[in-house]
PDB file of C-alpha atoms in Angstrom:
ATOM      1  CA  UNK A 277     -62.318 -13.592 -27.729  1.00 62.00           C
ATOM      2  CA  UNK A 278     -62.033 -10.295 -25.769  1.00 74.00           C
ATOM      3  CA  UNK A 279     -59.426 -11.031 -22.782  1.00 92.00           C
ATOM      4  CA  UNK A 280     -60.007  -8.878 -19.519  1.00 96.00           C
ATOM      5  CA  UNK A 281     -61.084  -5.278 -20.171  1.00 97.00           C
ATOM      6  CA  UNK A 282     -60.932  -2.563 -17.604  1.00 97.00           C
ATOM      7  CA  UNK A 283     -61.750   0.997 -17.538  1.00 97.00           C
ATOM      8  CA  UNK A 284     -60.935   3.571 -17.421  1.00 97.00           C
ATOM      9  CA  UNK A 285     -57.102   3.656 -18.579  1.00 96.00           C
ATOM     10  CA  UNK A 286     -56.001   6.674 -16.729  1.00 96.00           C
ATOM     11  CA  UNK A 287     -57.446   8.553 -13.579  1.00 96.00           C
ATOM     12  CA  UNK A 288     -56.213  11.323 -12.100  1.00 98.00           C
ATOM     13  CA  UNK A 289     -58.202  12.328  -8.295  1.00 98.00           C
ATOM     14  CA  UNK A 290     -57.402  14.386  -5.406  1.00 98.00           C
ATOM     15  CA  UNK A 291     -56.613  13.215  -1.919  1.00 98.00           C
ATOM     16  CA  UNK A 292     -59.978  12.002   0.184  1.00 98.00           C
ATOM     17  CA  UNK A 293     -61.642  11.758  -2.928  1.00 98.00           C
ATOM     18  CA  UNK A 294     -63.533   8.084  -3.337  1.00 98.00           C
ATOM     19  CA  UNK A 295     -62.644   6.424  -7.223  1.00 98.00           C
ATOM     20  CA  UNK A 296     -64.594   3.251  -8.666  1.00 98.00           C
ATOM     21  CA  UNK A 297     -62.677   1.151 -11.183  1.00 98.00           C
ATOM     22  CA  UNK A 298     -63.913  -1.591 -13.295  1.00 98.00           C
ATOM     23  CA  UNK A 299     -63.131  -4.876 -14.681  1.00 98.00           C
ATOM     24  CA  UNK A 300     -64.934  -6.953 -17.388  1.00 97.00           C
ATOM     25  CA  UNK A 301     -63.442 -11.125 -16.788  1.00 96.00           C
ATOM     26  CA  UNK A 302     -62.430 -13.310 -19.705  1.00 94.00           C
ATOM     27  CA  UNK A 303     -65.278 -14.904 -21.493  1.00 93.00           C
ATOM     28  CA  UNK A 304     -65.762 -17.613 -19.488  1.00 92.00           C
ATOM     29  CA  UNK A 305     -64.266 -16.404 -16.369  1.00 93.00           C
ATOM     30  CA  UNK A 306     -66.177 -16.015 -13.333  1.00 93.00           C
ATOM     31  CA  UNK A 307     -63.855 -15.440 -10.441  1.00 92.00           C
ATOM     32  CA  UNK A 308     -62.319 -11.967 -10.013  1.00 95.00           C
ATOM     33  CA  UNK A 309     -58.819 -10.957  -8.329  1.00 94.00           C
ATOM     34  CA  UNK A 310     -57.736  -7.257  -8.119  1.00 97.00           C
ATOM     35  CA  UNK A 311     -54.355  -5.963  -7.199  1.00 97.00           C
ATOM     36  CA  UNK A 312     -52.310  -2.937  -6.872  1.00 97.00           C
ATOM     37  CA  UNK A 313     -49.104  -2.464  -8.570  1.00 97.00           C
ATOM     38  CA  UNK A 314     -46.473   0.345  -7.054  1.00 95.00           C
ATOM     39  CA  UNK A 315     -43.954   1.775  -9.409  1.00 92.00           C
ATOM     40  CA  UNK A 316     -41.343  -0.914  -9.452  1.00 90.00           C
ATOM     41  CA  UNK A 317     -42.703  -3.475  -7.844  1.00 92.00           C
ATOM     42  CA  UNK A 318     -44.660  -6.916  -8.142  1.00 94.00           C
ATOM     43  CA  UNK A 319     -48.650  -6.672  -8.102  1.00 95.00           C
ATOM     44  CA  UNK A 320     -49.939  -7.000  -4.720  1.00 95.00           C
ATOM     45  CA  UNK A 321     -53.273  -9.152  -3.895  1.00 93.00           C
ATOM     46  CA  UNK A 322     -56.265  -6.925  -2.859  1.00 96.00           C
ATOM     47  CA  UNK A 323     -59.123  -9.309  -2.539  1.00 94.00           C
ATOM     48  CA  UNK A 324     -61.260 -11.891  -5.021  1.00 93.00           C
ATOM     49  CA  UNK A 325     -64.714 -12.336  -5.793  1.00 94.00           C
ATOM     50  CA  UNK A 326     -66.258 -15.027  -6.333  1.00 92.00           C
ATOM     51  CA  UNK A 327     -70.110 -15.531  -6.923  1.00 92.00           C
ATOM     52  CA  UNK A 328     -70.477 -12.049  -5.878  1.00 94.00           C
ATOM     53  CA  UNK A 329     -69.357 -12.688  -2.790  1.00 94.00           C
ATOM     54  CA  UNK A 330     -65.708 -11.412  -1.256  1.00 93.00           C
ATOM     55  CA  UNK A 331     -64.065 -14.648  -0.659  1.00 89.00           C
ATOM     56  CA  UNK A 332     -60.507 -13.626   0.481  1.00 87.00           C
ATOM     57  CA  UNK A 333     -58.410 -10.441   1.123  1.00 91.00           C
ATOM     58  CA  UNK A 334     -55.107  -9.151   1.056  1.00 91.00           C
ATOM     59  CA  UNK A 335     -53.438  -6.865   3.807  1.00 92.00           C
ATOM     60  CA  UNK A 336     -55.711  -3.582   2.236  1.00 96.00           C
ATOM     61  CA  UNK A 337     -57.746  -1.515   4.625  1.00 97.00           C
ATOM     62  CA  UNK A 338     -61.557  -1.223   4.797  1.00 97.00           C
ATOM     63  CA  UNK A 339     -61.319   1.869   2.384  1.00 98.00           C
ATOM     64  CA  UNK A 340     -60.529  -0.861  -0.584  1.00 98.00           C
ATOM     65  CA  UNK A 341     -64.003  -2.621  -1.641  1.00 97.00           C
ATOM     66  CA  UNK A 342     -65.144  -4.302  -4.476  1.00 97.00           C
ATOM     67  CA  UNK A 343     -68.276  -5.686  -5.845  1.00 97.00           C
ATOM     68  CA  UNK A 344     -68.923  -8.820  -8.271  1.00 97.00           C
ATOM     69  CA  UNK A 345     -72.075  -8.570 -10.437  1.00 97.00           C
ATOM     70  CA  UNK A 346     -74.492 -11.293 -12.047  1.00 97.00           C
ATOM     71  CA  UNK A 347     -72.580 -10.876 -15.083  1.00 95.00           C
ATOM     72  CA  UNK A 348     -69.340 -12.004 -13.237  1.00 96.00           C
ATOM     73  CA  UNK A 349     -68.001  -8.310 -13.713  1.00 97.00           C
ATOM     74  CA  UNK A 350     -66.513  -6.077 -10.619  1.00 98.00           C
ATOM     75  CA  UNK A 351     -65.573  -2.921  -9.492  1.00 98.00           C
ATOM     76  CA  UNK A 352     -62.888  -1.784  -7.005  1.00 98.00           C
ATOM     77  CA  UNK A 353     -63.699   0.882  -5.104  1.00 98.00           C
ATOM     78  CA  UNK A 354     -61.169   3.244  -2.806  1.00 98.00           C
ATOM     79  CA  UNK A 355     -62.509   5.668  -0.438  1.00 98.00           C
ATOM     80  CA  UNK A 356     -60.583   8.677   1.081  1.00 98.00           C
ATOM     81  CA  UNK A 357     -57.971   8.377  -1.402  1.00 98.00           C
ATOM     82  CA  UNK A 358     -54.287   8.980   0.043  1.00 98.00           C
ATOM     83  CA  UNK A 359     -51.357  10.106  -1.859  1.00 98.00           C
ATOM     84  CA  UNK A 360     -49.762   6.250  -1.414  1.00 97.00           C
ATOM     85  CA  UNK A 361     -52.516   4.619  -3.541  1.00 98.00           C
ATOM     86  CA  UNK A 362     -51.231   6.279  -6.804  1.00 98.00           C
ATOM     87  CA  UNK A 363     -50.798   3.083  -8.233  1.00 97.00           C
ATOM     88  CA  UNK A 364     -51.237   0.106 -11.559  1.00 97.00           C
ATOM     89  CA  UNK A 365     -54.380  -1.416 -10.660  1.00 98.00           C
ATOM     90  CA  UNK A 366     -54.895  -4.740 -11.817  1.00 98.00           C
ATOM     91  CA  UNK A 367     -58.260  -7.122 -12.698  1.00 97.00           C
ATOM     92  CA  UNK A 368     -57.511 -10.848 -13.078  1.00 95.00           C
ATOM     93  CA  UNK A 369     -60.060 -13.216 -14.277  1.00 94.00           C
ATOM     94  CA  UNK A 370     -60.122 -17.188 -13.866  1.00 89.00           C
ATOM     95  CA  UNK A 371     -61.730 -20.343 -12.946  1.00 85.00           C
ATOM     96  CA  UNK A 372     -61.733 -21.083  -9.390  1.00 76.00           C
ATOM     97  CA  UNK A 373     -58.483 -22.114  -7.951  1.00 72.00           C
ATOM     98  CA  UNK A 374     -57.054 -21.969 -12.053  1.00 79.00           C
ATOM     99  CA  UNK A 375     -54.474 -19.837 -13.630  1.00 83.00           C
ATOM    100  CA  UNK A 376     -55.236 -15.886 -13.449  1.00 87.00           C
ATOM    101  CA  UNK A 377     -55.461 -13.391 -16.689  1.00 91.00           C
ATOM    102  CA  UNK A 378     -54.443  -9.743 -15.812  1.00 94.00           C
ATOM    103  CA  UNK A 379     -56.074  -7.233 -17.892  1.00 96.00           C
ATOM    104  CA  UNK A 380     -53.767  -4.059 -18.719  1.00 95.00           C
ATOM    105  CA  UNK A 381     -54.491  -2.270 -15.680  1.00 97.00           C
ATOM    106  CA  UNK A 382     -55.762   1.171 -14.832  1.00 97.00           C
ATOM    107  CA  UNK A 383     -53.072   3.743 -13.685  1.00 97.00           C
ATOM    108  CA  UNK A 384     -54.737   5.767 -10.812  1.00 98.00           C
ATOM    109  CA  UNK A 385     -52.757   8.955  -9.633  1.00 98.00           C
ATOM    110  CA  UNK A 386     -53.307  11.052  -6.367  1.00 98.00           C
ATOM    111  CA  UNK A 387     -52.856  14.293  -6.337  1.00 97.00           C
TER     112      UNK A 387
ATOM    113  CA  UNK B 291     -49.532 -14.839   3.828  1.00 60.00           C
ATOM    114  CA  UNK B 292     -46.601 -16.301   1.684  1.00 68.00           C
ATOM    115  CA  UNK B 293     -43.239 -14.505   1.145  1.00 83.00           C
ATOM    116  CA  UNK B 294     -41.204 -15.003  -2.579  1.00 90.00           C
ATOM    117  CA  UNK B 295     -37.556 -13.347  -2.900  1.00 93.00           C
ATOM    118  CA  UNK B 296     -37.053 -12.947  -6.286  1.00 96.00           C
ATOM    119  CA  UNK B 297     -33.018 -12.299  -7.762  1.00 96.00           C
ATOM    120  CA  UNK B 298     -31.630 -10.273  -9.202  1.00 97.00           C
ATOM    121  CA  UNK B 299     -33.185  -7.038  -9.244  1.00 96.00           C
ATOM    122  CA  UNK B 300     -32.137  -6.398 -12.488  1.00 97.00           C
ATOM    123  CA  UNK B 301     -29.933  -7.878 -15.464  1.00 98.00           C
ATOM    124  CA  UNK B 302     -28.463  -7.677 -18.931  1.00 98.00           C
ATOM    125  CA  UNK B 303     -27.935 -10.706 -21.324  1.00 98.00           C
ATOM    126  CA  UNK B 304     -26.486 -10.448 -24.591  1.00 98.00           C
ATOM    127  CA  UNK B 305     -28.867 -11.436 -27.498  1.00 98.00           C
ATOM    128  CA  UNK B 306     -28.236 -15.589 -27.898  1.00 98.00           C
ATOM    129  CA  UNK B 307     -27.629 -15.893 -24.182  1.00 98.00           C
ATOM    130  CA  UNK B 308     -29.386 -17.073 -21.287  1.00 98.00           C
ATOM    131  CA  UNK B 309     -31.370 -15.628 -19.148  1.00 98.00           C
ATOM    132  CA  UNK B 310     -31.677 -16.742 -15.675  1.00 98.00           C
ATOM    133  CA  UNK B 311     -33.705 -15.205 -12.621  1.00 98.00           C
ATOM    134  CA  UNK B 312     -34.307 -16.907  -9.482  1.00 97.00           C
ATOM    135  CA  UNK B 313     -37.067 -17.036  -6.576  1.00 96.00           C
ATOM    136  CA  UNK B 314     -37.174 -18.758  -2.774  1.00 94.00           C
ATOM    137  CA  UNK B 315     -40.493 -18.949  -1.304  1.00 89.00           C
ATOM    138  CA  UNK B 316     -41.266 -20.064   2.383  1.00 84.00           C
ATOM    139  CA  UNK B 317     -44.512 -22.263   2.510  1.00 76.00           C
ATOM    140  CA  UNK B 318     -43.912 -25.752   0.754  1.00 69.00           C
ATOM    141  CA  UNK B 319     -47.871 -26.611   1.381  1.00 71.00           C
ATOM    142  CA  UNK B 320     -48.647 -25.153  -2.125  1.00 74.00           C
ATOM    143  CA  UNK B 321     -48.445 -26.627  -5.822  1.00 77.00           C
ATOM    144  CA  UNK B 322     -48.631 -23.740  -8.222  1.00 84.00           C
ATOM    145  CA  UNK B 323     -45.922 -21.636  -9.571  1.00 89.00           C
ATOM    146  CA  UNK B 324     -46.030 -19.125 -12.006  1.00 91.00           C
ATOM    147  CA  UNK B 325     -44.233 -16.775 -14.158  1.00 95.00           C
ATOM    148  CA  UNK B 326     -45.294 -13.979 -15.438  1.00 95.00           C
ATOM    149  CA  UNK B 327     -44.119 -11.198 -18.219  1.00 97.00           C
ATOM    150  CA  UNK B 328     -45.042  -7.701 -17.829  1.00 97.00           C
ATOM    151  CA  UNK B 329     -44.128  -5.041 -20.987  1.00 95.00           C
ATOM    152  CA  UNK B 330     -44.461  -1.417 -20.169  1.00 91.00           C
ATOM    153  CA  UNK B 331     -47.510  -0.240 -20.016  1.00 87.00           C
ATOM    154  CA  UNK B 332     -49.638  -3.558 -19.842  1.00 91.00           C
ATOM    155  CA  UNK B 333     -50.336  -6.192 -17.642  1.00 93.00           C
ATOM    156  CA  UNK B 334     -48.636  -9.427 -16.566  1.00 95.00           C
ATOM    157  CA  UNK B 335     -49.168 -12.226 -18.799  1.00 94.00           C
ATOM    158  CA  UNK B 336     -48.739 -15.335 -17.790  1.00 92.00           C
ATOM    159  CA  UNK B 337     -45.496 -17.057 -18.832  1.00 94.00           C
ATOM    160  CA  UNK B 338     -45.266 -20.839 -17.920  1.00 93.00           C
ATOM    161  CA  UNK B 339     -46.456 -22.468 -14.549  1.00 91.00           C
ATOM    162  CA  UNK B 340     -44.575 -25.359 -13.041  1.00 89.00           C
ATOM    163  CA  UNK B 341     -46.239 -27.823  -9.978  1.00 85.00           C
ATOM    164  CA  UNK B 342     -43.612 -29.417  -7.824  1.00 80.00           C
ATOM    165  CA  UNK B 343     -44.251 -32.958  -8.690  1.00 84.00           C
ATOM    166  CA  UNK B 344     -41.338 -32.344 -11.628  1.00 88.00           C
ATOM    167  CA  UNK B 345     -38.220 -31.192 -11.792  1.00 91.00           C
ATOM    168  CA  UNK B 346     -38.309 -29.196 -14.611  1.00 95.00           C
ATOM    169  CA  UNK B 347     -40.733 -27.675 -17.336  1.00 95.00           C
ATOM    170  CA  UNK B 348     -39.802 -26.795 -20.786  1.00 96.00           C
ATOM    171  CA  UNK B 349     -42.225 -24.387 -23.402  1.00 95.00           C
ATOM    172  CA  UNK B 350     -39.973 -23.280 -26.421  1.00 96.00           C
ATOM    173  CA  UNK B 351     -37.295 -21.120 -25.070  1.00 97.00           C
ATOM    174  CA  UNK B 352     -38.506 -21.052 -21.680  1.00 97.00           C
ATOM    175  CA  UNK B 353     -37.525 -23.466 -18.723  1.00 97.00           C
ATOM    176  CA  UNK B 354     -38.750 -23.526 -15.401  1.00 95.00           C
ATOM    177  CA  UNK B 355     -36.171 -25.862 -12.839  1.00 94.00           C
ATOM    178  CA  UNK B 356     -37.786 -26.269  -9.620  1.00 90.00           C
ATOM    179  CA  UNK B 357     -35.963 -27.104  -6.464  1.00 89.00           C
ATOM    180  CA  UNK B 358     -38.948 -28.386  -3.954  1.00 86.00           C
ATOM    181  CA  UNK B 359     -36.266 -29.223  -1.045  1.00 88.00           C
ATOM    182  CA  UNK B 360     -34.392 -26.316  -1.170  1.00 90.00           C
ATOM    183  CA  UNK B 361     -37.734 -23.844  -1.886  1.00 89.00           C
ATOM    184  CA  UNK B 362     -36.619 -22.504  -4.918  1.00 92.00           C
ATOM    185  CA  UNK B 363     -37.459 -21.755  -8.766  1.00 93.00           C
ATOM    186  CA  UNK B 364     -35.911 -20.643 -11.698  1.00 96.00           C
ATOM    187  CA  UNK B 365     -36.528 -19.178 -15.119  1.00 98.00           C
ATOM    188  CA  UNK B 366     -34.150 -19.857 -17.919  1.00 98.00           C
ATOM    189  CA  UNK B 367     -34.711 -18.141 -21.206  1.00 98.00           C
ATOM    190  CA  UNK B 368     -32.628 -19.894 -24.262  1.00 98.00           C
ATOM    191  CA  UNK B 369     -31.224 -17.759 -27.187  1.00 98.00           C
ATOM    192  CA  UNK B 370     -32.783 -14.400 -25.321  1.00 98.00           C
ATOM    193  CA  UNK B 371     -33.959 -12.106 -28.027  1.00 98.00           C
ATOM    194  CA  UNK B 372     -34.367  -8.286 -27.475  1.00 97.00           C
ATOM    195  CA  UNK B 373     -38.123  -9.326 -27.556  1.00 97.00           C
ATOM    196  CA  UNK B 374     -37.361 -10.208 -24.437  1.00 98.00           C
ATOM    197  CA  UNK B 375     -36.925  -6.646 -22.523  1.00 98.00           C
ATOM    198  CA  UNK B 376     -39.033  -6.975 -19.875  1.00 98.00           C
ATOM    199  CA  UNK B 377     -39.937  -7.016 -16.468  1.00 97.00           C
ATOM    200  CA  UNK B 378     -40.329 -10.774 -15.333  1.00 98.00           C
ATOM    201  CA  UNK B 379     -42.196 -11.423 -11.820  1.00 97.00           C
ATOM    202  CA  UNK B 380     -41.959 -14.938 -10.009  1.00 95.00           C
ATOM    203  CA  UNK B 381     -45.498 -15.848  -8.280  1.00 92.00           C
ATOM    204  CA  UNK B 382     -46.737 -18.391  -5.765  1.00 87.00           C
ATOM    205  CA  UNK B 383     -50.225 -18.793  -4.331  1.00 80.00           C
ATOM    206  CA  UNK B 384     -50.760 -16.389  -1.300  1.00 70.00           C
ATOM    207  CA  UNK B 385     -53.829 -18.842  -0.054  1.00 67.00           C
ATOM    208  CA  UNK B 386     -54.599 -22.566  -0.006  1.00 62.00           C
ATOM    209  CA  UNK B 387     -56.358 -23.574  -3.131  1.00 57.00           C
ATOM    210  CA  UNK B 388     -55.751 -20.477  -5.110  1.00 61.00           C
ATOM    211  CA  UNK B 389     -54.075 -20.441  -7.867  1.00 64.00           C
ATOM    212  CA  UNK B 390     -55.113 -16.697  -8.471  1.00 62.00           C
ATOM    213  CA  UNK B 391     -54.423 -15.268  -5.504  1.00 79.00           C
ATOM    214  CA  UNK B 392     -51.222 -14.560  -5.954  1.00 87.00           C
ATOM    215  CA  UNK B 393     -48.067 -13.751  -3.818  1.00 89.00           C
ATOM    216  CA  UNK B 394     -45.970 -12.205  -6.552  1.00 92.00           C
ATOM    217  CA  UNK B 395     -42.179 -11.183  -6.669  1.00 94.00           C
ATOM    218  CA  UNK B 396     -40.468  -7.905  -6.829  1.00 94.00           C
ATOM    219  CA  UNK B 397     -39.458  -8.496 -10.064  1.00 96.00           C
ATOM    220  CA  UNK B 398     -36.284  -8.549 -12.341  1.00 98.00           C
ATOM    221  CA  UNK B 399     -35.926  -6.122 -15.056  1.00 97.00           C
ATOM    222  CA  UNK B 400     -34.492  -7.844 -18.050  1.00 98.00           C
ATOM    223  CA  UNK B 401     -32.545  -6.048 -21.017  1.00 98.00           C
ATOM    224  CA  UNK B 402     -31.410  -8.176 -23.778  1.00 98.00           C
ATOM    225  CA  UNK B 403     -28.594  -5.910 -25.836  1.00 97.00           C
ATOM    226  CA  UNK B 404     -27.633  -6.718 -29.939  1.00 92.00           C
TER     227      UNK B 404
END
């Protein structure tokens, strides 16, 4: 049973460049969380999907968006990339309101 | 959105000892607390979970004591093992009703030495 899978592993972009990331849920799964990860620190909540629809966010601005598809899979997108997002981005997959499984991440640096 | 301290920043056990690593959090209307394990290079995976209606939750070598009236959890890890090394990360939910949207830690970076 394939856990969460997201692509790609590594991206490097410039600054005000736009990146799309994706994540594939736990067979099963069909709620999505994403979060950003800083060096040294905890993972911090962007927003979840849920039946394609955006159901809560974190404190991210309007430049972070996602996107749930039939297939319960999403993508996080980040527009006008700034030096600060250089970060671990991390999918989680779960049941509604159940315990979250975090997928190994993709490491995005700004340049 | 919920707040979680988590203590200490960082720490080294001897192998055989225990490990112990605390967290406060601030909203007492949630039920769900997690730990989580995070290895270099991957993602957290989830540890053990306690809700407040006990005390205390045991999985092998891994004990979560939970403190409702004082708002505060703790990891204890038996007989550590250099397995171990990693970065552990207290969680609480950030939102009513979810238990996946998270409010994590800062983490404390465990090193378990021969």
């Amino acid at each position: 049973d394939a856990g969460v899978t997201q692509s790609p592993t590594h991206l490097i972009k410039t600054r005000g460049q736009q990146v799309t990331l994706r994540c594939s849920p736990k067979s099963g799964h069909d709620t999505v969380s994403w979060y950003q990860q800083a060096l040294g620190q905890g993972p911090q909540f962007i927003f979840q999907y849920y039946e394609e629809e955006e159901r809560q966010r974190g404190n991210f601005p309007d430049r972070f968006s996602g996107h749930q598809f039939p297939n319960y899979s999403s993508e996080l997108n980040v527009n006008a990339l700034l030096l600060g997002d250089s970060a671990l981005y991390l999918c989680a997959s779960s049941l509604l309101n159940t315990e979250a499984f975090f997928g190994q991440g993709t490491r995005l640096t700004v340049v | 959105q919920q707040q979680v301290k988590q203590s200490p920043q960082s720490l080294i056990v001897q192998k055989g000892g225990i490990s112990i690593i605390n967290c406060a959090y601030e909203n007492t209307a949630f039920d769900y607390f997690p730990w989580y394990q995070q290895f270099p290079g991957k993602g957290p995976a989830l540890l053990i979970a306690i809700r407040p209606d006990v005390s205390e939750k045991k999985e092998g070598r891994f004990t979560i004591s939970f403190n409702k009236s004082a708002k505060q959890f703790s990891l204890h890890i038996m007989d550590s093992q250099p397995g171990d090394s990693a970065t552990y990360f207290c969680a609480a939910p950030g939102f009513r009703g979810g238990n996946e949207k998270l409010t994590f830690g800062t983490g404390t970076r465990l090193t378990i030495i021969p």
